[in-house]
Amino acid sequence: MRILMACAAFPPFIDGGGPISAMIVAKLLQAAGHDVEVVNVADEDKHEIFDGVPVHRLRSLNIDWNYRLPRPAWKKLVWHALENFNPRAFFAMRREIRRVRPDIVLTDSIENINVATWAAARSEGVPVCHILRSTFLLCWKGSMWRNGDNCARACGSCRATSLGKKLTSRFVDAVVGETDFIIARHLDEGYFPHATSHRIPGAIAPHGSAVPRGGPRDGQPLRLGFIGVHDAIKGLDTLAAAAHRLKGQPVTFLIAGSGKSEYAAALPERFPSENTRFLGWVQPEAFFPQIDVLAVPSVFREPFGRVVIEAFVHGVPVIGARSGGIPETIEPGINGALFPPADDGALAQQITELAQNPERIAHLSAGALEAARRYAPERIAASYEAVFAALLSGAQRGRVPQIQGATP
């Protein structure tokens, strides 16, 4: 197939896991034999090959594109307004669709490249598949997190400022989410009324040298790790409270990652110094061999939680919060354990059970490696291919008509 992949962001611009996940999808579709071209936005218009993937960088289709940089309030308001449907993006993306002549338009997140891409594809009679990475379509902050807590539903202001996104979602023919949780959040709000929905988790290549762990040796403490951004939504306060509960127990906490906030700077003070080590930013390949178990204590409802499968491919079991999509990846007693979010007592109990029964880690580690097989790139590519084949079959039967009145 010829696939035009329109991305909110794509390497080398790295802003969290989204661009990395987009690159992984592009590469695995290429490896499966498909002709993939990526379109995203940048500071200048240029064509390039990035890590083997053809990429067309368009100049910003909105008032600007790098929303992580400081900007005045009026620019933020204009940016968010245009994200509901940007006519400039419609015409630009229609030109790209006519240039590439794809069989499928695949959108991986939608910020900046704009929901108008969906209408442009429909105007050309090309089926559309969209990959959900966040709640940006529901919430102008993209998190559904407010005043230190998760939002059960989209609030009135988010519904009002996302109406165009919701209306335009009717042009999407298939929607993919890495978890049932993130798909349901959108369908429950009335998004994607004409789309089929598909759970396709993130892909990760097996780690060649990974073998089941044996757990701590006699007299050695259990090494409990955390890796990620140092932010309160990641549940680090819960982990810190659990560490205090376990002072004097045979458990060591290894905290990797970093952050730029005052919260991150003060984080070492929240943990007991006698059983905690801060490692700074460490590559996952260097971090996971140092720990026996990973903690993912997020209080934020994670759409997926990629760090869980990163642990699995290294044979590291995971103790995770029942938050968002995390429980869909962890099987208690098979490859890890679950606990109620923000419950430091329950987290401490799960850690204690493993510290007192280190022989269980070998079983959980083997389960983690077995679970990692589900996320092998070839399996994930086959799942996308099945969705695309169904879309093309529907298009051939006339299921994806052009928008009437579209200019030639």
mmCIF file of C-alpha atoms in Angstrom:
data_model
loop_
_atom_site.group_PDB
_atom_site.id
_atom_site.type_symbol
_atom_site.label_atom_id
_atom_site.label_comp_id
_atom_site.label_asym_id
_atom_site.label_seq_id
_atom_site.Cartn_x
_atom_site.Cartn_y
_atom_site.Cartn_z
ATOM 1 C CA MET A 1 0.000 0.000 0.000
ATOM 2 C CA ARG A 2 0.962 3.630 -0.392
ATOM 3 C CA ILE A 3 0.449 5.345 2.955
ATOM 4 C CA LEU A 4 0.535 9.064 3.687
ATOM 5 C CA MET A 5 1.239 9.360 7.403
ATOM 6 C CA ALA A 6 0.410 12.779 8.821
ATOM 7 C CA CYS A 7 1.953 13.233 12.278
ATOM 8 C CA ALA A 8 1.530 15.803 15.008
ATOM 9 C CA ALA A 9 5.277 15.492 15.575
ATOM 10 C CA PHE A 10 8.072 13.347 14.210
ATOM 11 C CA PRO A 11 11.769 12.959 15.049
ATOM 12 C CA PRO A 12 14.159 14.624 15.381
ATOM 13 C CA PHE A 13 11.633 16.782 17.253
ATOM 14 C CA ILE A 14 11.151 14.747 20.449
ATOM 15 C CA ASP A 15 8.428 15.871 22.837
ATOM 16 C CA GLY A 16 7.553 12.876 24.950
ATOM 17 C CA GLY A 17 6.704 9.485 23.556
ATOM 18 C CA GLY A 18 4.457 10.619 20.683
ATOM 19 C CA PRO A 19 7.123 11.312 18.029
ATOM 20 C CA ILE A 20 8.993 8.151 18.970
ATOM 21 C CA SER A 21 5.801 6.104 18.672
ATOM 22 C CA ALA A 22 5.082 7.691 15.278
ATOM 23 C CA MET A 23 8.553 6.746 14.060
ATOM 24 C CA ILE A 24 8.058 3.182 15.267
ATOM 25 C CA VAL A 25 4.782 2.892 13.325
ATOM 26 C CA ALA A 26 6.348 4.348 10.160
ATOM 27 C CA LYS A 27 9.311 1.979 10.362
ATOM 28 C CA LEU A 28 7.277 -1.134 11.046
ATOM 29 C CA LEU A 29 4.963 -0.374 8.099
ATOM 30 C CA GLN A 30 8.019 0.164 5.898
ATOM 31 C CA ALA A 31 9.478 -3.125 7.084
ATOM 32 C CA ALA A 32 6.221 -4.831 6.123
ATOM 33 C CA GLY A 33 6.779 -3.637 2.536
ATOM 34 C CA HIS A 34 4.547 -0.571 2.372
ATOM 35 C CA ASP A 35 5.428 2.759 0.745
ATOM 36 C CA VAL A 36 5.224 5.280 3.592
ATOM 37 C CA GLU A 37 5.704 9.046 3.420
ATOM 38 C CA VAL A 38 5.413 11.185 6.530
ATOM 39 C CA VAL A 39 4.077 14.738 6.548
ATOM 40 C CA ASN A 40 4.428 16.994 9.567
ATOM 41 C CA VAL A 41 5.191 20.635 10.362
ATOM 42 C CA ALA A 42 8.446 22.412 11.170
ATOM 43 C CA ASP A 43 10.157 25.781 10.824
ATOM 44 C CA GLU A 44 10.780 25.393 7.102
ATOM 45 C CA ASP A 45 9.359 23.574 4.101
ATOM 46 C CA LYS A 46 11.678 20.754 3.070
ATOM 47 C CA HIS A 47 11.783 17.155 1.893
ATOM 48 C CA GLU A 48 14.233 14.798 3.555
ATOM 49 C CA ILE A 49 14.917 11.171 4.399
ATOM 50 C CA PHE A 50 15.049 10.749 8.162
ATOM 51 C CA ASP A 51 16.353 7.394 9.353
ATOM 52 C CA GLY A 52 15.177 5.843 6.113
ATOM 53 C CA VAL A 53 11.702 7.395 6.179
ATOM 54 C CA PRO A 54 10.721 10.004 3.538
ATOM 55 C CA VAL A 55 9.450 13.104 5.343
ATOM 56 C CA HIS A 56 7.932 16.321 4.035
ATOM 57 C CA ARG A 57 8.194 19.075 6.630
ATOM 58 C CA LEU A 58 5.616 21.792 6.005
ATOM 59 C CA ARG A 59 5.872 25.292 7.357
ATOM 60 C CA SER A 60 3.500 25.728 10.277
ATOM 61 C CA LEU A 61 -0.118 25.497 9.138
ATOM 62 C CA ASN A 62 -1.272 27.218 12.314
ATOM 63 C CA ILE A 63 -0.104 30.514 13.813
ATOM 64 C CA ASP A 64 2.920 28.583 15.117
ATOM 65 C CA TRP A 65 3.711 24.927 15.739
ATOM 66 C CA ASN A 66 5.980 24.404 18.736
ATOM 67 C CA TYR A 67 3.457 24.792 21.528
ATOM 68 C CA ARG A 68 6.072 23.855 24.138
ATOM 69 C CA LEU A 69 7.809 27.211 23.701
ATOM 70 C CA PRO A 70 6.596 30.248 25.676
ATOM 71 C CA ARG A 71 4.072 32.378 23.786
ATOM 72 C CA PRO A 72 1.565 35.117 24.672
ATOM 73 C CA ALA A 73 -1.987 34.260 25.682
ATOM 74 C CA TRP A 74 -3.493 35.625 22.457
ATOM 75 C CA LYS A 75 -1.369 33.235 20.390
ATOM 76 C CA LYS A 76 -2.518 30.305 22.492
ATOM 77 C CA LEU A 77 -6.158 31.272 21.951
ATOM 78 C CA VAL A 78 -5.720 31.600 18.203
ATOM 79 C CA TRP A 79 -3.799 28.315 17.993
ATOM 80 C CA HIS A 80 -6.505 26.400 19.863
ATOM 81 C CA ALA A 81 -9.282 27.990 17.806
ATOM 82 C CA LEU A 82 -7.614 26.995 14.539
ATOM 83 C CA GLU A 83 -7.025 23.454 15.768
ATOM 84 C CA ASN A 84 -10.801 22.930 15.502
ATOM 85 C CA PHE A 85 -10.594 23.318 11.715
ATOM 86 C CA ASN A 86 -7.907 25.218 9.892
ATOM 87 C CA PRO A 87 -8.777 26.054 6.234
ATOM 88 C CA ARG A 88 -5.100 26.567 5.462
ATOM 89 C CA ALA A 89 -4.376 23.030 6.675
ATOM 90 C CA PHE A 90 -7.262 21.682 4.582
ATOM 91 C CA PHE A 91 -5.824 23.026 1.331
ATOM 92 C CA ALA A 92 -2.214 22.175 2.230
ATOM 93 C CA MET A 93 -3.049 18.595 3.149
ATOM 94 C CA ARG A 94 -5.277 18.167 0.107
ATOM 95 C CA ARG A 95 -2.275 19.161 -2.035
ATOM 96 C CA GLU A 96 -0.166 16.585 -0.210
ATOM 97 C CA ILE A 97 -2.784 13.881 -0.753
ATOM 98 C CA ARG A 98 -2.953 14.705 -4.455
ATOM 99 C CA ARG A 99 0.851 14.657 -4.673
ATOM 100 C CA VAL A 100 1.346 11.350 -2.874
ATOM 101 C CA ARG A 101 -1.850 9.679 -4.136
ATOM 102 C CA PRO A 102 -2.038 7.342 -1.140
ATOM 103 C CA ASP A 103 -4.267 4.338 -0.642
ATOM 104 C CA ILE A 104 -4.631 5.270 3.043
ATOM 105 C CA VAL A 105 -4.197 8.472 5.044
ATOM 106 C CA LEU A 106 -2.925 7.593 8.515
ATOM 107 C CA THR A 107 -2.917 10.356 11.116
ATOM 108 C CA ASP A 108 -0.767 9.764 14.196
ATOM 109 C CA SER A 109 -2.094 12.293 16.682
ATOM 110 C CA ILE A 110 -3.449 15.429 15.011
ATOM 111 C CA GLU A 111 -2.067 18.596 16.602
ATOM 112 C CA ASN A 112 -0.680 21.117 14.104
ATOM 113 C CA ILE A 113 -1.290 18.843 11.111
ATOM 114 C CA ASN A 114 -4.931 19.518 11.995
ATOM 115 C CA VAL A 115 -8.288 17.756 11.918
ATOM 116 C CA ALA A 116 -8.806 19.396 8.517
ATOM 117 C CA THR A 117 -6.576 16.588 7.193
ATOM 118 C CA TRP A 118 -9.506 14.216 7.700
ATOM 119 C CA ALA A 119 -11.805 16.400 5.619
ATOM 120 C CA ALA A 120 -9.125 16.796 2.947
ATOM 121 C CA ALA A 121 -8.781 13.015 2.677
ATOM 122 C CA ARG A 122 -12.539 12.578 2.448
ATOM 123 C CA SER A 123 -12.683 15.228 -0.283
ATOM 124 C CA GLU A 124 -10.320 13.028 -2.299
ATOM 125 C CA GLY A 125 -12.116 9.783 -1.483
ATOM 126 C CA VAL A 126 -9.164 8.363 0.489
ATOM 127 C CA PRO A 127 -9.892 6.273 3.617
ATOM 128 C CA VAL A 128 -8.641 7.668 6.926
ATOM 129 C CA CYS A 129 -7.259 5.851 9.959
ATOM 130 C CA HIS A 130 -6.424 7.836 13.087
ATOM 131 C CA ILE A 131 -4.145 6.788 15.960
ATOM 132 C CA LEU A 132 -5.035 8.168 19.390
ATOM 133 C CA ARG A 133 -2.087 9.026 21.636
ATOM 134 C CA SER A 134 -3.720 11.453 24.089
ATOM 135 C CA THR A 135 -6.988 13.205 24.890
ATOM 136 C CA PHE A 136 -6.149 16.304 22.844
ATOM 137 C CA LEU A 137 -9.369 15.941 20.842
ATOM 138 C CA LEU A 138 -11.392 16.053 24.075
ATOM 139 C CA CYS A 139 -9.406 18.501 26.164
ATOM 140 C CA TRP A 140 -7.539 21.629 25.109
ATOM 141 C CA LYS A 141 -4.727 20.655 27.506
ATOM 142 C CA GLY A 142 -4.579 17.151 26.052
ATOM 143 C CA SER A 143 -4.616 15.534 29.503
ATOM 144 C CA MET A 144 -8.091 15.692 31.069
ATOM 145 C CA TRP A 145 -6.291 16.628 34.281
ATOM 146 C CA ARG A 146 -7.444 19.608 36.315
ATOM 147 C CA ASN A 147 -6.769 20.925 39.815
ATOM 148 C CA GLY A 148 -4.641 17.945 40.712
ATOM 149 C CA ASP A 149 -7.121 15.280 39.637
ATOM 150 C CA ASN A 150 -8.395 13.392 36.614
ATOM 151 C CA CYS A 151 -11.521 14.616 34.848
ATOM 152 C CA ALA A 152 -14.232 11.954 34.681
ATOM 153 C CA ARG A 153 -15.654 13.536 31.509
ATOM 154 C CA ALA A 154 -14.802 16.483 29.303
ATOM 155 C CA CYS A 155 -15.800 19.669 31.101
ATOM 156 C CA GLY A 156 -17.982 22.373 29.563
ATOM 157 C CA SER A 157 -15.058 24.559 28.511
ATOM 158 C CA CYS A 158 -13.265 21.642 26.838
ATOM 159 C CA ARG A 159 -16.420 20.590 25.006
ATOM 160 C CA ALA A 160 -16.955 24.134 23.758
ATOM 161 C CA THR A 161 -13.346 24.544 22.630
ATOM 162 C CA SER A 162 -13.237 21.105 20.956
ATOM 163 C CA LEU A 163 -16.517 21.171 19.026
ATOM 164 C CA GLY A 164 -14.837 21.425 15.624
ATOM 165 C CA LYS A 165 -12.614 18.457 16.397
ATOM 166 C CA LYS A 166 -15.620 16.382 17.371
ATOM 167 C CA LEU A 167 -17.598 17.329 14.252
ATOM 168 C CA THR A 168 -14.658 16.651 11.948
ATOM 169 C CA SER A 169 -14.086 13.220 13.499
ATOM 170 C CA ARG A 170 -17.042 11.966 11.436
ATOM 171 C CA PHE A 171 -14.663 11.854 8.454
ATOM 172 C CA VAL A 172 -12.485 9.186 10.126
ATOM 173 C CA ASP A 173 -13.109 5.625 8.937
ATOM 174 C CA ALA A 174 -11.082 3.703 11.511
ATOM 175 C CA VAL A 175 -9.709 4.745 14.886
ATOM 176 C CA VAL A 176 -6.838 2.959 16.614
ATOM 177 C CA GLY A 177 -5.956 3.208 20.274
ATOM 178 C CA GLU A 178 -3.152 1.541 22.179
ATOM 179 C CA THR A 179 -5.689 0.586 24.866
ATOM 180 C CA ASP A 180 -9.437 0.078 25.079
ATOM 181 C CA PHE A 181 -9.395 2.819 27.715
ATOM 182 C CA ILE A 182 -8.280 5.597 25.363
ATOM 183 C CA ILE A 183 -10.700 4.474 22.645
ATOM 184 C CA ALA A 184 -13.636 4.390 25.059
ATOM 185 C CA ARG A 185 -12.854 7.902 26.353
ATOM 186 C CA HIS A 186 -13.476 9.252 22.851
ATOM 187 C CA LEU A 187 -16.379 7.062 21.821
ATOM 188 C CA ASP A 188 -18.197 7.851 25.077
ATOM 189 C CA GLU A 189 -17.994 11.539 24.192
ATOM 190 C CA GLY A 190 -19.505 10.934 20.731
ATOM 191 C CA TYR A 191 -16.314 11.104 18.646
ATOM 192 C CA PHE A 192 -15.696 9.004 15.521
ATOM 193 C CA PRO A 193 -19.378 8.127 14.943
ATOM 194 C CA HIS A 194 -18.705 6.395 11.604
ATOM 195 C CA ALA A 195 -15.385 4.725 12.421
ATOM 196 C CA THR A 196 -14.539 1.168 13.275
ATOM 197 C CA SER A 197 -12.407 0.966 16.441
ATOM 198 C CA HIS A 198 -9.331 -1.176 16.972
ATOM 199 C CA ARG A 199 -7.028 -1.781 19.929
ATOM 200 C CA ILE A 200 -3.447 -1.999 18.646
ATOM 201 C CA PRO A 201 -0.813 -1.525 21.352
ATOM 202 C CA GLY A 202 2.574 0.026 20.850
ATOM 203 C CA ALA A 203 5.344 -2.029 19.284
ATOM 204 C CA ILE A 204 8.699 -2.819 20.801
ATOM 205 C CA ALA A 205 11.480 -5.021 19.480
ATOM 206 C CA PRO A 206 12.670 -7.923 21.654
ATOM 207 C CA HIS A 207 15.882 -7.384 23.589
ATOM 208 C CA GLY A 208 18.218 -10.098 22.342
ATOM 209 C CA SER A 209 20.116 -10.669 25.584
ATOM 210 C CA ALA A 210 17.134 -10.595 27.961
ATOM 211 C CA VAL A 211 16.652 -13.703 30.102
ATOM 212 C CA PRO A 212 14.376 -14.322 33.113
ATOM 213 C CA ARG A 213 15.650 -12.653 36.268
ATOM 214 C CA GLY A 214 16.370 -14.666 39.390
ATOM 215 C CA GLY A 215 15.595 -11.909 41.883
ATOM 216 C CA PRO A 216 17.886 -10.672 44.685
ATOM 217 C CA ARG A 217 20.510 -13.078 45.951
ATOM 218 C CA ASP A 218 20.745 -14.000 49.622
ATOM 219 C CA GLY A 219 21.246 -10.907 51.715
ATOM 220 C CA GLN A 220 20.732 -8.500 48.821
ATOM 221 C CA PRO A 221 17.864 -5.996 48.864
ATOM 222 C CA LEU A 222 15.078 -5.938 46.299
ATOM 223 C CA ARG A 223 15.876 -3.218 43.769
ATOM 224 C CA LEU A 224 12.684 -1.311 42.954
ATOM 225 C CA GLY A 225 13.001 1.150 40.073
ATOM 226 C CA PHE A 226 11.220 4.106 38.513
ATOM 227 C CA ILE A 227 12.128 5.741 35.206
ATOM 228 C CA GLY A 228 10.407 8.697 33.598
ATOM 229 C CA VAL A 229 9.625 12.380 33.857
ATOM 230 C CA HIS A 230 9.726 13.694 37.416
ATOM 231 C CA ASP A 231 6.221 15.073 37.699
ATOM 232 C CA ALA A 232 3.537 14.680 40.351
ATOM 233 C CA ILE A 233 1.124 13.068 37.863
ATOM 234 C CA LYS A 234 3.529 10.120 37.593
ATOM 235 C CA GLY A 235 2.691 9.160 41.177
ATOM 236 C CA LEU A 236 6.111 9.890 42.622
ATOM 237 C CA ASP A 237 4.576 11.135 45.881
ATOM 238 C CA THR A 238 2.913 7.727 46.253
ATOM 239 C CA LEU A 239 6.234 6.011 45.609
ATOM 240 C CA ALA A 240 8.008 8.290 48.084
ATOM 241 C CA ALA A 241 5.446 7.521 50.799
ATOM 242 C CA ALA A 242 5.867 3.794 50.123
ATOM 243 C CA ALA A 243 9.642 4.205 50.424
ATOM 244 C CA HIS A 244 9.183 5.796 53.846
ATOM 245 C CA ARG A 245 6.963 2.900 54.902
ATOM 246 C CA LEU A 246 9.692 0.456 53.898
ATOM 247 C CA LYS A 247 12.632 2.074 55.672
ATOM 248 C CA GLY A 248 14.626 -0.669 57.349
ATOM 249 C CA GLN A 249 13.251 -3.318 54.969
ATOM 250 C CA PRO A 250 15.464 -5.077 52.380
ATOM 251 C CA VAL A 251 14.370 -2.745 49.569
ATOM 252 C CA THR A 252 16.341 -0.141 47.613
ATOM 253 C CA PHE A 253 14.633 2.466 45.432
ATOM 254 C CA LEU A 254 16.413 3.539 42.237
ATOM 255 C CA ILE A 255 14.891 6.654 40.651
ATOM 256 C CA ALA A 256 15.891 7.485 37.074
ATOM 257 C CA GLY A 257 14.748 10.368 34.915
ATOM 258 C CA SER A 258 14.571 14.112 35.291
ATOM 259 C CA GLY A 259 12.340 17.162 35.203
ATOM 260 C CA LYS A 260 12.615 20.928 34.915
ATOM 261 C CA SER A 261 10.024 21.999 37.485
ATOM 262 C CA GLU A 262 10.412 23.045 41.113
ATOM 263 C CA TYR A 263 8.686 19.791 41.988
ATOM 264 C CA ALA A 264 11.422 17.821 40.210
ATOM 265 C CA ALA A 265 14.180 19.816 41.895
ATOM 266 C CA ALA A 266 12.722 19.099 45.342
ATOM 267 C CA LEU A 267 11.917 15.438 44.654
ATOM 268 C CA PRO A 268 14.994 13.943 46.404
ATOM 269 C CA GLU A 269 13.807 15.576 49.637
ATOM 270 C CA ARG A 270 10.556 13.601 49.467
ATOM 271 C CA PHE A 271 12.315 10.228 49.528
ATOM 272 C CA PRO A 272 14.226 8.769 52.483
ATOM 273 C CA SER A 273 17.925 9.051 51.713
ATOM 274 C CA GLU A 274 18.814 5.768 53.432
ATOM 275 C CA ASN A 275 17.016 3.544 50.906
ATOM 276 C CA THR A 276 16.836 5.720 47.753
ATOM 277 C CA ARG A 277 19.307 6.538 44.995
ATOM 278 C CA PHE A 278 18.694 9.106 42.259
ATOM 279 C CA LEU A 279 20.433 8.170 39.029
ATOM 280 C CA GLY A 280 19.559 11.131 36.816
ATOM 281 C CA TRP A 281 18.665 10.535 33.183
ATOM 282 C CA VAL A 282 19.654 7.004 32.167
ATOM 283 C CA GLN A 283 19.041 5.157 28.926
ATOM 284 C CA PRO A 284 16.529 2.308 29.434
ATOM 285 C CA GLU A 285 19.086 -0.242 28.221
ATOM 286 C CA ALA A 286 21.393 0.808 31.049
ATOM 287 C CA PHE A 287 18.668 1.207 33.667
ATOM 288 C CA PHE A 288 16.648 -2.009 33.522
ATOM 289 C CA PRO A 289 19.585 -4.363 34.247
ATOM 290 C CA GLN A 290 20.039 -2.473 37.543
ATOM 291 C CA ILE A 291 16.581 -3.284 38.938
ATOM 292 C CA ASP A 292 14.485 -6.321 39.846
ATOM 293 C CA VAL A 293 11.041 -4.725 39.579
ATOM 294 C CA LEU A 294 9.685 -1.522 38.008
ATOM 295 C CA ALA A 295 7.066 0.704 39.639
ATOM 296 C CA VAL A 296 4.602 2.651 37.462
ATOM 297 C CA PRO A 297 2.547 4.488 40.103
ATOM 298 C CA SER A 298 0.871 7.076 37.831
ATOM 299 C CA VAL A 299 -2.101 8.917 39.271
ATOM 300 C CA PHE A 300 -2.730 10.384 35.805
ATOM 301 C CA ARG A 301 -4.829 8.103 33.592
ATOM 302 C CA GLU A 302 -2.155 7.059 31.135
ATOM 303 C CA PRO A 303 -3.453 6.310 27.629
ATOM 304 C CA PHE A 304 -1.021 3.382 27.412
ATOM 305 C CA GLY A 305 2.123 3.504 29.552
ATOM 306 C CA ARG A 306 4.898 2.499 27.170
ATOM 307 C CA VAL A 307 7.415 2.116 29.992
ATOM 308 C CA VAL A 308 5.594 -1.085 31.018
ATOM 309 C CA ILE A 309 6.444 -2.904 27.782
ATOM 310 C CA GLU A 310 9.950 -1.447 27.842
ATOM 311 C CA ALA A 311 10.375 -3.235 31.182
ATOM 312 C CA PHE A 312 8.866 -6.437 29.822
ATOM 313 C CA VAL A 313 11.376 -6.766 26.974
ATOM 314 C CA HIS A 314 14.146 -6.634 29.582
ATOM 315 C CA GLY A 315 12.451 -9.321 31.679
ATOM 316 C CA VAL A 316 11.505 -6.861 34.438
ATOM 317 C CA PRO A 317 8.073 -7.347 36.065
ATOM 318 C CA VAL A 318 5.996 -4.257 36.819
ATOM 319 C CA ILE A 319 3.945 -3.066 39.782
ATOM 320 C CA GLY A 320 1.515 -0.570 38.262
ATOM 321 C CA ALA A 321 -1.370 1.618 39.335
ATOM 322 C CA ARG A 322 -4.876 0.744 38.148
ATOM 323 C CA SER A 323 -4.911 3.990 36.219
ATOM 324 C CA GLY A 324 -5.982 4.584 32.620
ATOM 325 C CA GLY A 325 -4.673 1.958 30.228
ATOM 326 C CA ILE A 326 -1.980 0.550 32.534
ATOM 327 C CA PRO A 327 -4.099 -2.385 33.815
ATOM 328 C CA GLU A 328 -4.626 -3.612 30.249
ATOM 329 C CA THR A 329 -0.913 -4.470 29.993
ATOM 330 C CA ILE A 330 -0.124 -5.931 33.427
ATOM 331 C CA GLU A 331 -1.411 -9.367 34.459
ATOM 332 C CA PRO A 332 -1.244 -9.731 38.258
ATOM 333 C CA GLY A 333 0.660 -12.829 39.285
ATOM 334 C CA ILE A 334 1.851 -13.391 35.709
ATOM 335 C CA ASN A 335 4.107 -10.437 34.889
ATOM 336 C CA GLY A 336 3.547 -8.044 37.768
ATOM 337 C CA ALA A 337 0.983 -6.616 40.160
ATOM 338 C CA LEU A 338 -1.583 -3.812 40.377
ATOM 339 C CA PHE A 339 -2.619 -1.459 43.154
ATOM 340 C CA PRO A 340 -5.150 1.388 43.537
ATOM 341 C CA PRO A 341 -3.679 4.708 42.347
ATOM 342 C CA ALA A 342 -2.367 6.999 45.093
ATOM 343 C CA ASP A 343 -2.545 4.162 47.683
ATOM 344 C CA ASP A 344 0.988 4.100 49.069
ATOM 345 C CA GLY A 345 0.060 1.442 51.635
ATOM 346 C CA ALA A 346 -1.086 -0.958 48.921
ATOM 347 C CA LEU A 347 2.034 -0.223 46.867
ATOM 348 C CA ALA A 348 4.260 -0.848 49.891
ATOM 349 C CA GLN A 349 2.461 -4.147 50.503
ATOM 350 C CA GLN A 350 3.074 -5.324 46.926
ATOM 351 C CA ILE A 351 6.747 -4.431 47.212
ATOM 352 C CA THR A 352 7.009 -6.164 50.604
ATOM 353 C CA GLU A 353 5.537 -9.396 49.235
ATOM 354 C CA LEU A 354 8.230 -9.550 46.564
ATOM 355 C CA ALA A 355 10.990 -8.584 48.990
ATOM 356 C CA GLN A 356 9.915 -11.402 51.324
ATOM 357 C CA ASN A 357 9.414 -13.893 48.484
ATOM 358 C CA PRO A 358 12.185 -13.103 45.995
ATOM 359 C CA GLU A 359 11.772 -16.501 44.334
ATOM 360 C CA ARG A 360 8.551 -15.183 42.773
ATOM 361 C CA ILE A 361 10.521 -12.723 40.651
ATOM 362 C CA ALA A 362 11.839 -15.472 38.379
ATOM 363 C CA HIS A 363 8.262 -16.509 37.563
ATOM 364 C CA LEU A 364 7.138 -12.905 36.984
ATOM 365 C CA SER A 365 10.230 -12.159 34.911
ATOM 366 C CA ALA A 366 9.511 -15.106 32.615
ATOM 367 C CA GLY A 367 5.931 -13.860 32.310
ATOM 368 C CA ALA A 368 7.180 -10.378 31.398
ATOM 369 C CA LEU A 369 9.340 -11.767 28.592
ATOM 370 C CA GLU A 370 6.447 -13.855 27.313
ATOM 371 C CA ALA A 371 4.122 -10.809 27.393
ATOM 372 C CA ALA A 372 6.690 -8.814 25.419
ATOM 373 C CA ARG A 373 6.113 -11.111 22.437
ATOM 374 C CA ARG A 374 2.661 -9.564 21.978
ATOM 375 C CA TYR A 375 4.279 -6.245 21.129
ATOM 376 C CA ALA A 376 6.742 -7.537 18.527
ATOM 377 C CA PRO A 377 6.839 -5.170 15.523
ATOM 378 C CA GLU A 378 5.765 -7.803 13.000
ATOM 379 C CA ARG A 379 2.645 -8.621 15.036
ATOM 380 C CA ILE A 380 1.714 -4.960 15.411
ATOM 381 C CA ALA A 381 2.332 -4.324 11.704
ATOM 382 C CA ALA A 382 0.013 -7.216 10.831
ATOM 383 C CA SER A 383 -2.705 -5.650 13.006
ATOM 384 C CA TYR A 384 -2.427 -2.339 11.136
ATOM 385 C CA GLU A 385 -2.428 -4.156 7.804
ATOM 386 C CA ALA A 386 -5.688 -5.883 8.721
ATOM 387 C CA VAL A 387 -7.309 -2.519 9.515
ATOM 388 C CA PHE A 388 -6.050 -0.975 6.270
ATOM 389 C CA ALA A 389 -7.195 -3.950 4.196
ATOM 390 C CA ALA A 390 -10.698 -3.604 5.629
ATOM 391 C CA LEU A 391 -10.704 0.126 4.838
ATOM 392 C CA LEU A 392 -9.607 -0.457 1.259
ATOM 393 C CA SER A 393 -12.237 -3.117 0.835
ATOM 394 C CA GLY A 394 -14.863 -0.665 2.071
ATOM 395 C CA ALA A 395 -13.551 2.072 -0.221
ATOM 396 C CA GLN A 396 -13.794 -0.247 -3.220
ATOM 397 C CA ARG A 397 -17.432 -0.888 -2.338
ATOM 398 C CA GLY A 398 -18.038 2.879 -2.248
ATOM 399 C CA ARG A 399 -18.000 3.218 1.547
ATOM 400 C CA VAL A 400 -15.697 6.284 1.429
ATOM 401 C CA PRO A 401 -17.287 8.732 -1.002
ATOM 402 C CA GLN A 402 -15.818 12.076 -1.911
ATOM 403 C CA ILE A 403 -17.317 15.172 -0.345
ATOM 404 C CA GLN A 404 -19.839 16.479 -2.813
ATOM 405 C CA GLY A 405 -18.907 19.809 -4.333
ATOM 406 C CA ALA A 406 -15.168 19.461 -3.678
ATOM 407 C CA THR A 407 -13.171 21.316 -6.264
ATOM 408 C CA PRO A 408 -11.145 19.186 -8.723
#
